[in-house]
Amino acid sequence: PLYSSAASDVYKRQFHTCAVAKNKTLWCWGVNDSGQLGVAGPLFKTKPLKVNADKNWSSVFAGLQHTCATKTTGTLYCWGNNFYGQLGDGTTADKFVPTLLGADTNWTSVSAGGDHTCALKNTGTLFCWGNNVDGQLGDGTNVLKKVPTQVGVLTTWALVSAGYSHTCATQIDGTLFCW
């Protein structure tokens, strides 16, 4: 099989799915109207499509119309719809291929939501960016952010999950926060 649940990450949103295979390659399929499959080309792909030739992907998360993934190098990439800045590159231009998000090499996980994204660093810090109309970025405002913005000052975040217009995260002691 292309992937197995024991050795890969598989994330599906409403219209597309992505997976990291055992050999660390990245595959996506489904709707590609905003480039969320990571390739320019077909508007819909019914079979897994290799995103690129890289073999160092570690995790992937499919948002509503965008996708973000980390590599074994600790780098973070996002692509697809960027209307609200959910790709975190400081723009609102859609990207049809994985686009490196800054120069940081300490990203450990990412969660793509409806129109926002959140990610953790190995320092235990949490960052969110994109649409913030409902306060889903957790920074106490409802102002859109087009670049990763740290959520508070805590360094004890363990997991994060970005929903459609909300976010939940846990700390290393198991405490759960949602906003």
PDB file of C-alpha atoms in Angstrom:
ATOM      1  CA  PRO A   1       0.000   0.000   0.000  1.00  0.00           C
ATOM      2  CA  LEU A   2       0.977   3.599  -0.517  1.00  0.00           C
ATOM      3  CA  TYR A   3       0.728   4.353   3.173  1.00  0.00           C
ATOM      4  CA  SER A   4      -0.210   2.689   6.401  1.00  0.00           C
ATOM      5  CA  SER A   5      -1.755   4.355   9.409  1.00  0.00           C
ATOM      6  CA  ALA A   6       1.055   3.026  11.597  1.00  0.00           C
ATOM      7  CA  ALA A   7       3.777   4.731   9.579  1.00  0.00           C
ATOM      8  CA  SER A   8       2.253   7.856   8.101  1.00  0.00           C
ATOM      9  CA  ASP A   9       0.066  10.858   8.651  1.00  0.00           C
ATOM     10  CA  VAL A  10      -3.205  10.964   6.727  1.00  0.00           C
ATOM     11  CA  TYR A  11      -5.395  14.043   6.985  1.00  0.00           C
ATOM     12  CA  LYS A  12      -8.647  14.698   5.179  1.00  0.00           C
ATOM     13  CA  ARG A  13     -10.785  17.781   5.092  1.00  0.00           C
ATOM     14  CA  GLN A  14     -13.991  18.314   3.222  1.00  0.00           C
ATOM     15  CA  PHE A  15     -12.600  18.190  -0.315  1.00  0.00           C
ATOM     16  CA  HIS A  16      -9.030  16.862  -0.299  1.00  0.00           C
ATOM     17  CA  THR A  17      -6.787  14.386   1.468  1.00  0.00           C
ATOM     18  CA  CYS A  18      -3.022  14.211   1.941  1.00  0.00           C
ATOM     19  CA  ALA A  19      -0.701  11.545   3.326  1.00  0.00           C
ATOM     20  CA  VAL A  20       2.954  11.044   4.156  1.00  0.00           C
ATOM     21  CA  ALA A  21       4.011   7.604   2.916  1.00  0.00           C
ATOM     22  CA  LYS A  22       6.353   5.218   4.728  1.00  0.00           C
ATOM     23  CA  ASN A  23       9.219   6.426   2.522  1.00  0.00           C
ATOM     24  CA  LYS A  24       8.534  10.054   3.599  1.00  0.00           C
ATOM     25  CA  THR A  25       7.068  11.128   0.231  1.00  0.00           C
ATOM     26  CA  LEU A  26       3.967  13.336   0.203  1.00  0.00           C
ATOM     27  CA  TRP A  27       0.775  12.497  -1.667  1.00  0.00           C
ATOM     28  CA  CYS A  28      -2.508  14.428  -2.088  1.00  0.00           C
ATOM     29  CA  TRP A  29      -5.779  13.844  -3.928  1.00  0.00           C
ATOM     30  CA  GLY A  30      -9.237  15.397  -4.292  1.00  0.00           C
ATOM     31  CA  VAL A  31     -10.217  18.928  -5.285  1.00  0.00           C
ATOM     32  CA  ASN A  32      -7.385  21.227  -6.418  1.00  0.00           C
ATOM     33  CA  ASP A  33      -9.243  24.464  -7.233  1.00  0.00           C
ATOM     34  CA  SER A  34      -6.903  26.555  -5.049  1.00  0.00           C
ATOM     35  CA  GLY A  35      -3.753  24.472  -5.437  1.00  0.00           C
ATOM     36  CA  GLN A  36      -4.320  22.558  -2.190  1.00  0.00           C
ATOM     37  CA  LEU A  37      -2.891  19.370  -3.745  1.00  0.00           C
ATOM     38  CA  GLY A  38       0.504  21.048  -4.055  1.00  0.00           C
ATOM     39  CA  VAL A  39       0.717  20.906  -7.826  1.00  0.00           C
ATOM     40  CA  ALA A  40      -0.457  23.128 -10.629  1.00  0.00           C
ATOM     41  CA  GLY A  41      -2.731  21.172 -12.851  1.00  0.00           C
ATOM     42  CA  PRO A  42      -5.775  19.012 -12.469  1.00  0.00           C
ATOM     43  CA  LEU A  43      -8.791  20.548 -10.757  1.00  0.00           C
ATOM     44  CA  PHE A  44      -9.664  17.142  -9.362  1.00  0.00           C
ATOM     45  CA  LYS A  45      -7.535  14.054  -8.836  1.00  0.00           C
ATOM     46  CA  THR A  46      -9.203  10.782  -7.850  1.00  0.00           C
ATOM     47  CA  LYS A  47      -5.939   8.928  -7.171  1.00  0.00           C
ATOM     48  CA  PRO A  48      -3.007   9.978  -4.959  1.00  0.00           C
ATOM     49  CA  LEU A  49      -0.702  12.438  -6.704  1.00  0.00           C
ATOM     50  CA  LYS A  50       2.922  12.783  -5.586  1.00  0.00           C
ATOM     51  CA  VAL A  51       3.388  16.392  -4.508  1.00  0.00           C
ATOM     52  CA  ASN A  52       7.097  16.535  -5.380  1.00  0.00           C
ATOM     53  CA  ALA A  53      10.196  14.328  -5.381  1.00  0.00           C
ATOM     54  CA  ASP A  54      11.229  15.154  -1.784  1.00  0.00           C
ATOM     55  CA  LYS A  55      11.556  12.215   0.617  1.00  0.00           C
ATOM     56  CA  ASN A  56      11.775  14.041   3.924  1.00  0.00           C
ATOM     57  CA  TRP A  57       8.182  14.949   4.800  1.00  0.00           C
ATOM     58  CA  SER A  58       7.238  14.178   8.406  1.00  0.00           C
ATOM     59  CA  SER A  59       3.617  15.355   8.836  1.00  0.00           C
ATOM     60  CA  VAL A  60       0.823  16.888   6.789  1.00  0.00           C
ATOM     61  CA  PHE A  61      -2.511  18.496   7.580  1.00  0.00           C
ATOM     62  CA  ALA A  62      -5.245  19.312   5.058  1.00  0.00           C
ATOM     63  CA  GLY A  63      -7.246  22.451   5.794  1.00  0.00           C
ATOM     64  CA  LEU A  64     -10.435  23.517   4.066  1.00  0.00           C
ATOM     65  CA  GLN A  65      -8.701  24.735   0.873  1.00  0.00           C
ATOM     66  CA  HIS A  66      -5.066  24.776   1.968  1.00  0.00           C
ATOM     67  CA  THR A  67      -2.486  22.288   3.159  1.00  0.00           C
ATOM     68  CA  CYS A  68       0.529  22.582   5.445  1.00  0.00           C
ATOM     69  CA  ALA A  69       3.270  20.071   6.166  1.00  0.00           C
ATOM     70  CA  THR A  70       6.498  19.744   8.115  1.00  0.00           C
ATOM     71  CA  LYS A  71       9.713  18.129   6.982  1.00  0.00           C
ATOM     72  CA  THR A  72      12.189  16.083   8.981  1.00  0.00           C
ATOM     73  CA  THR A  73      14.435  19.166   8.859  1.00  0.00           C
ATOM     74  CA  GLY A  74      11.942  21.061  11.058  1.00  0.00           C
ATOM     75  CA  THR A  75      10.870  23.346   8.224  1.00  0.00           C
ATOM     76  CA  LEU A  76       7.239  24.200   7.522  1.00  0.00           C
ATOM     77  CA  TYR A  77       5.547  24.462   4.128  1.00  0.00           C
ATOM     78  CA  CYS A  78       2.039  25.624   3.176  1.00  0.00           C
ATOM     79  CA  TRP A  79       0.146  25.849  -0.126  1.00  0.00           C
ATOM     80  CA  GLY A  80      -3.320  26.356  -1.587  1.00  0.00           C
ATOM     81  CA  ASN A  81      -5.870  29.078  -0.849  1.00  0.00           C
ATOM     82  CA  ASN A  82      -4.384  32.103   0.875  1.00  0.00           C
ATOM     83  CA  PHE A  83      -7.270  34.600   0.865  1.00  0.00           C
ATOM     84  CA  TYR A  84      -6.916  35.233   4.613  1.00  0.00           C
ATOM     85  CA  GLY A  85      -3.145  34.777   4.837  1.00  0.00           C
ATOM     86  CA  GLN A  86      -3.532  31.211   6.119  1.00  0.00           C
ATOM     87  CA  LEU A  87      -0.319  30.167   4.341  1.00  0.00           C
ATOM     88  CA  GLY A  88       1.661  32.466   6.647  1.00  0.00           C
ATOM     89  CA  ASP A  89       3.969  33.906   4.000  1.00  0.00           C
ATOM     90  CA  GLY A  90       2.846  37.529   4.513  1.00  0.00           C
ATOM     91  CA  THR A  91       0.743  37.599   1.346  1.00  0.00           C
ATOM     92  CA  THR A  92      -2.772  36.685   0.265  1.00  0.00           C
ATOM     93  CA  ALA A  93      -1.689  35.061  -3.018  1.00  0.00           C
ATOM     94  CA  ASP A  94      -2.610  31.412  -3.558  1.00  0.00           C
ATOM     95  CA  LYS A  95       0.347  29.022  -3.900  1.00  0.00           C
ATOM     96  CA  PHE A  96       0.148  25.930  -6.096  1.00  0.00           C
ATOM     97  CA  VAL A  97       3.320  24.261  -4.796  1.00  0.00           C
ATOM     98  CA  PRO A  98       4.642  23.778  -1.254  1.00  0.00           C
ATOM     99  CA  THR A  99       6.005  27.150  -0.134  1.00  0.00           C
ATOM    100  CA  LEU A 100       8.605  27.403   2.611  1.00  0.00           C
ATOM    101  CA  LEU A 101       7.388  29.420   5.586  1.00  0.00           C
ATOM    102  CA  GLY A 102      10.374  31.450   6.771  1.00  0.00           C
ATOM    103  CA  ALA A 103      13.767  30.084   7.768  1.00  0.00           C
ATOM    104  CA  ASP A 104      12.885  28.452  11.105  1.00  0.00           C
ATOM    105  CA  THR A 105      13.894  24.806  11.483  1.00  0.00           C
ATOM    106  CA  ASN A 106      12.155  24.006  14.761  1.00  0.00           C
ATOM    107  CA  TRP A 107       8.538  23.378  13.696  1.00  0.00           C
ATOM    108  CA  THR A 108       7.243  20.073  15.067  1.00  0.00           C
ATOM    109  CA  SER A 109       3.578  19.925  14.031  1.00  0.00           C
ATOM    110  CA  VAL A 110       0.941  21.889  12.175  1.00  0.00           C
ATOM    111  CA  SER A 111      -2.857  21.994  12.024  1.00  0.00           C
ATOM    112  CA  ALA A 112      -4.707  23.668   9.147  1.00  0.00           C
ATOM    113  CA  GLY A 113      -8.244  24.869   9.890  1.00  0.00           C
ATOM    114  CA  GLY A 114     -10.948  26.507   7.824  1.00  0.00           C
ATOM    115  CA  ASP A 115      -9.084  29.703   6.954  1.00  0.00           C
ATOM    116  CA  HIS A 116      -6.351  29.684   9.597  1.00  0.00           C
ATOM    117  CA  THR A 117      -3.347  27.618  10.583  1.00  0.00           C
ATOM    118  CA  CYS A 118      -1.607  26.878  13.886  1.00  0.00           C
ATOM    119  CA  ALA A 119       1.728  25.183  14.504  1.00  0.00           C
ATOM    120  CA  LEU A 120       4.010  24.188  17.347  1.00  0.00           C
ATOM    121  CA  LYS A 121       7.744  24.613  17.707  1.00  0.00           C
ATOM    122  CA  ASN A 122      10.102  22.384  19.652  1.00  0.00           C
ATOM    123  CA  THR A 123      10.400  25.217  22.186  1.00  0.00           C
ATOM    124  CA  GLY A 124       6.818  24.482  23.290  1.00  0.00           C
ATOM    125  CA  THR A 125       5.578  27.723  21.747  1.00  0.00           C
ATOM    126  CA  LEU A 126       2.373  27.955  19.723  1.00  0.00           C
ATOM    127  CA  PHE A 127       1.829  30.127  16.651  1.00  0.00           C
ATOM    128  CA  CYS A 128      -1.330  30.842  14.637  1.00  0.00           C
ATOM    129  CA  TRP A 129      -2.081  32.903  11.521  1.00  0.00           C
ATOM    130  CA  GLY A 130      -4.815  33.601   8.956  1.00  0.00           C
ATOM    131  CA  ASN A 131      -8.474  34.498   9.450  1.00  0.00           C
ATOM    132  CA  ASN A 132      -9.204  35.722  12.969  1.00  0.00           C
ATOM    133  CA  VAL A 133     -12.748  37.090  12.723  1.00  0.00           C
ATOM    134  CA  ASP A 134     -13.883  34.734  15.503  1.00  0.00           C
ATOM    135  CA  GLY A 135     -10.705  34.992  17.577  1.00  0.00           C
ATOM    136  CA  GLN A 136      -9.448  31.602  16.354  1.00  0.00           C
ATOM    137  CA  LEU A 137      -5.815  32.764  16.462  1.00  0.00           C
ATOM    138  CA  GLY A 138      -5.905  33.067  20.247  1.00  0.00           C
ATOM    139  CA  ASP A 139      -4.156  36.425  20.415  1.00  0.00           C
ATOM    140  CA  GLY A 140      -7.066  38.286  22.048  1.00  0.00           C
ATOM    141  CA  THR A 141      -7.995  40.158  18.861  1.00  0.00           C
ATOM    142  CA  ASN A 142     -10.078  39.549  15.777  1.00  0.00           C
ATOM    143  CA  VAL A 143      -7.454  41.000  13.424  1.00  0.00           C
ATOM    144  CA  LEU A 144      -6.257  38.901  10.479  1.00  0.00           C
ATOM    145  CA  LYS A 145      -2.578  37.872  10.667  1.00  0.00           C
ATOM    146  CA  LYS A 146      -0.650  36.929   7.510  1.00  0.00           C
ATOM    147  CA  VAL A 147       2.429  35.666   9.343  1.00  0.00           C
ATOM    148  CA  PRO A 148       2.866  33.282  12.290  1.00  0.00           C
ATOM    149  CA  THR A 149       1.909  35.077  15.496  1.00  0.00           C
ATOM    150  CA  GLN A 150       2.800  33.615  18.871  1.00  0.00           C
ATOM    151  CA  VAL A 151      -0.136  32.680  21.101  1.00  0.00           C
ATOM    152  CA  GLY A 152       0.699  34.103  24.523  1.00  0.00           C
ATOM    153  CA  VAL A 153       4.040  33.518  26.191  1.00  0.00           C
ATOM    154  CA  LEU A 154       3.681  29.934  27.398  1.00  0.00           C
ATOM    155  CA  THR A 155       6.284  27.369  26.388  1.00  0.00           C
ATOM    156  CA  THR A 156       4.336  24.312  27.491  1.00  0.00           C
ATOM    157  CA  TRP A 157       2.072  23.641  24.481  1.00  0.00           C
ATOM    158  CA  ALA A 158       1.945  19.981  23.429  1.00  0.00           C
ATOM    159  CA  LEU A 159      -0.806  19.589  20.786  1.00  0.00           C
ATOM    160  CA  VAL A 160      -2.919  21.904  18.652  1.00  0.00           C
ATOM    161  CA  SER A 161      -5.998  21.373  16.488  1.00  0.00           C
ATOM    162  CA  ALA A 162      -7.362  24.132  14.257  1.00  0.00           C
ATOM    163  CA  GLY A 163     -11.071  23.746  13.506  1.00  0.00           C
ATOM    164  CA  TYR A 164     -13.221  25.595  11.022  1.00  0.00           C
ATOM    165  CA  SER A 165     -13.345  28.841  13.028  1.00  0.00           C
ATOM    166  CA  HIS A 166     -11.912  27.817  16.394  1.00  0.00           C
ATOM    167  CA  THR A 167      -8.748  26.288  17.830  1.00  0.00           C
ATOM    168  CA  CYS A 168      -8.043  23.932  20.729  1.00  0.00           C
ATOM    169  CA  ALA A 169      -4.664  23.106  22.212  1.00  0.00           C
ATOM    170  CA  THR A 170      -3.312  21.148  25.149  1.00  0.00           C
ATOM    171  CA  GLN A 171      -0.340  21.809  27.353  1.00  0.00           C
ATOM    172  CA  ILE A 172       2.138  19.165  28.485  1.00  0.00           C
ATOM    173  CA  ASP A 173       0.263  18.741  31.777  1.00  0.00           C
ATOM    174  CA  GLY A 174      -2.911  17.819  29.837  1.00  0.00           C
ATOM    175  CA  THR A 175      -4.690  21.140  30.380  1.00  0.00           C
ATOM    176  CA  LEU A 176      -7.020  21.895  27.464  1.00  0.00           C
ATOM    177  CA  PHE A 177      -7.666  25.382  26.073  1.00  0.00           C
ATOM    178  CA  CYS A 178     -10.095  26.327  23.273  1.00  0.00           C
ATOM    179  CA  TRP A 179     -10.807  29.671  21.650  1.00  0.00           C
TER     180      TRP A 179
END
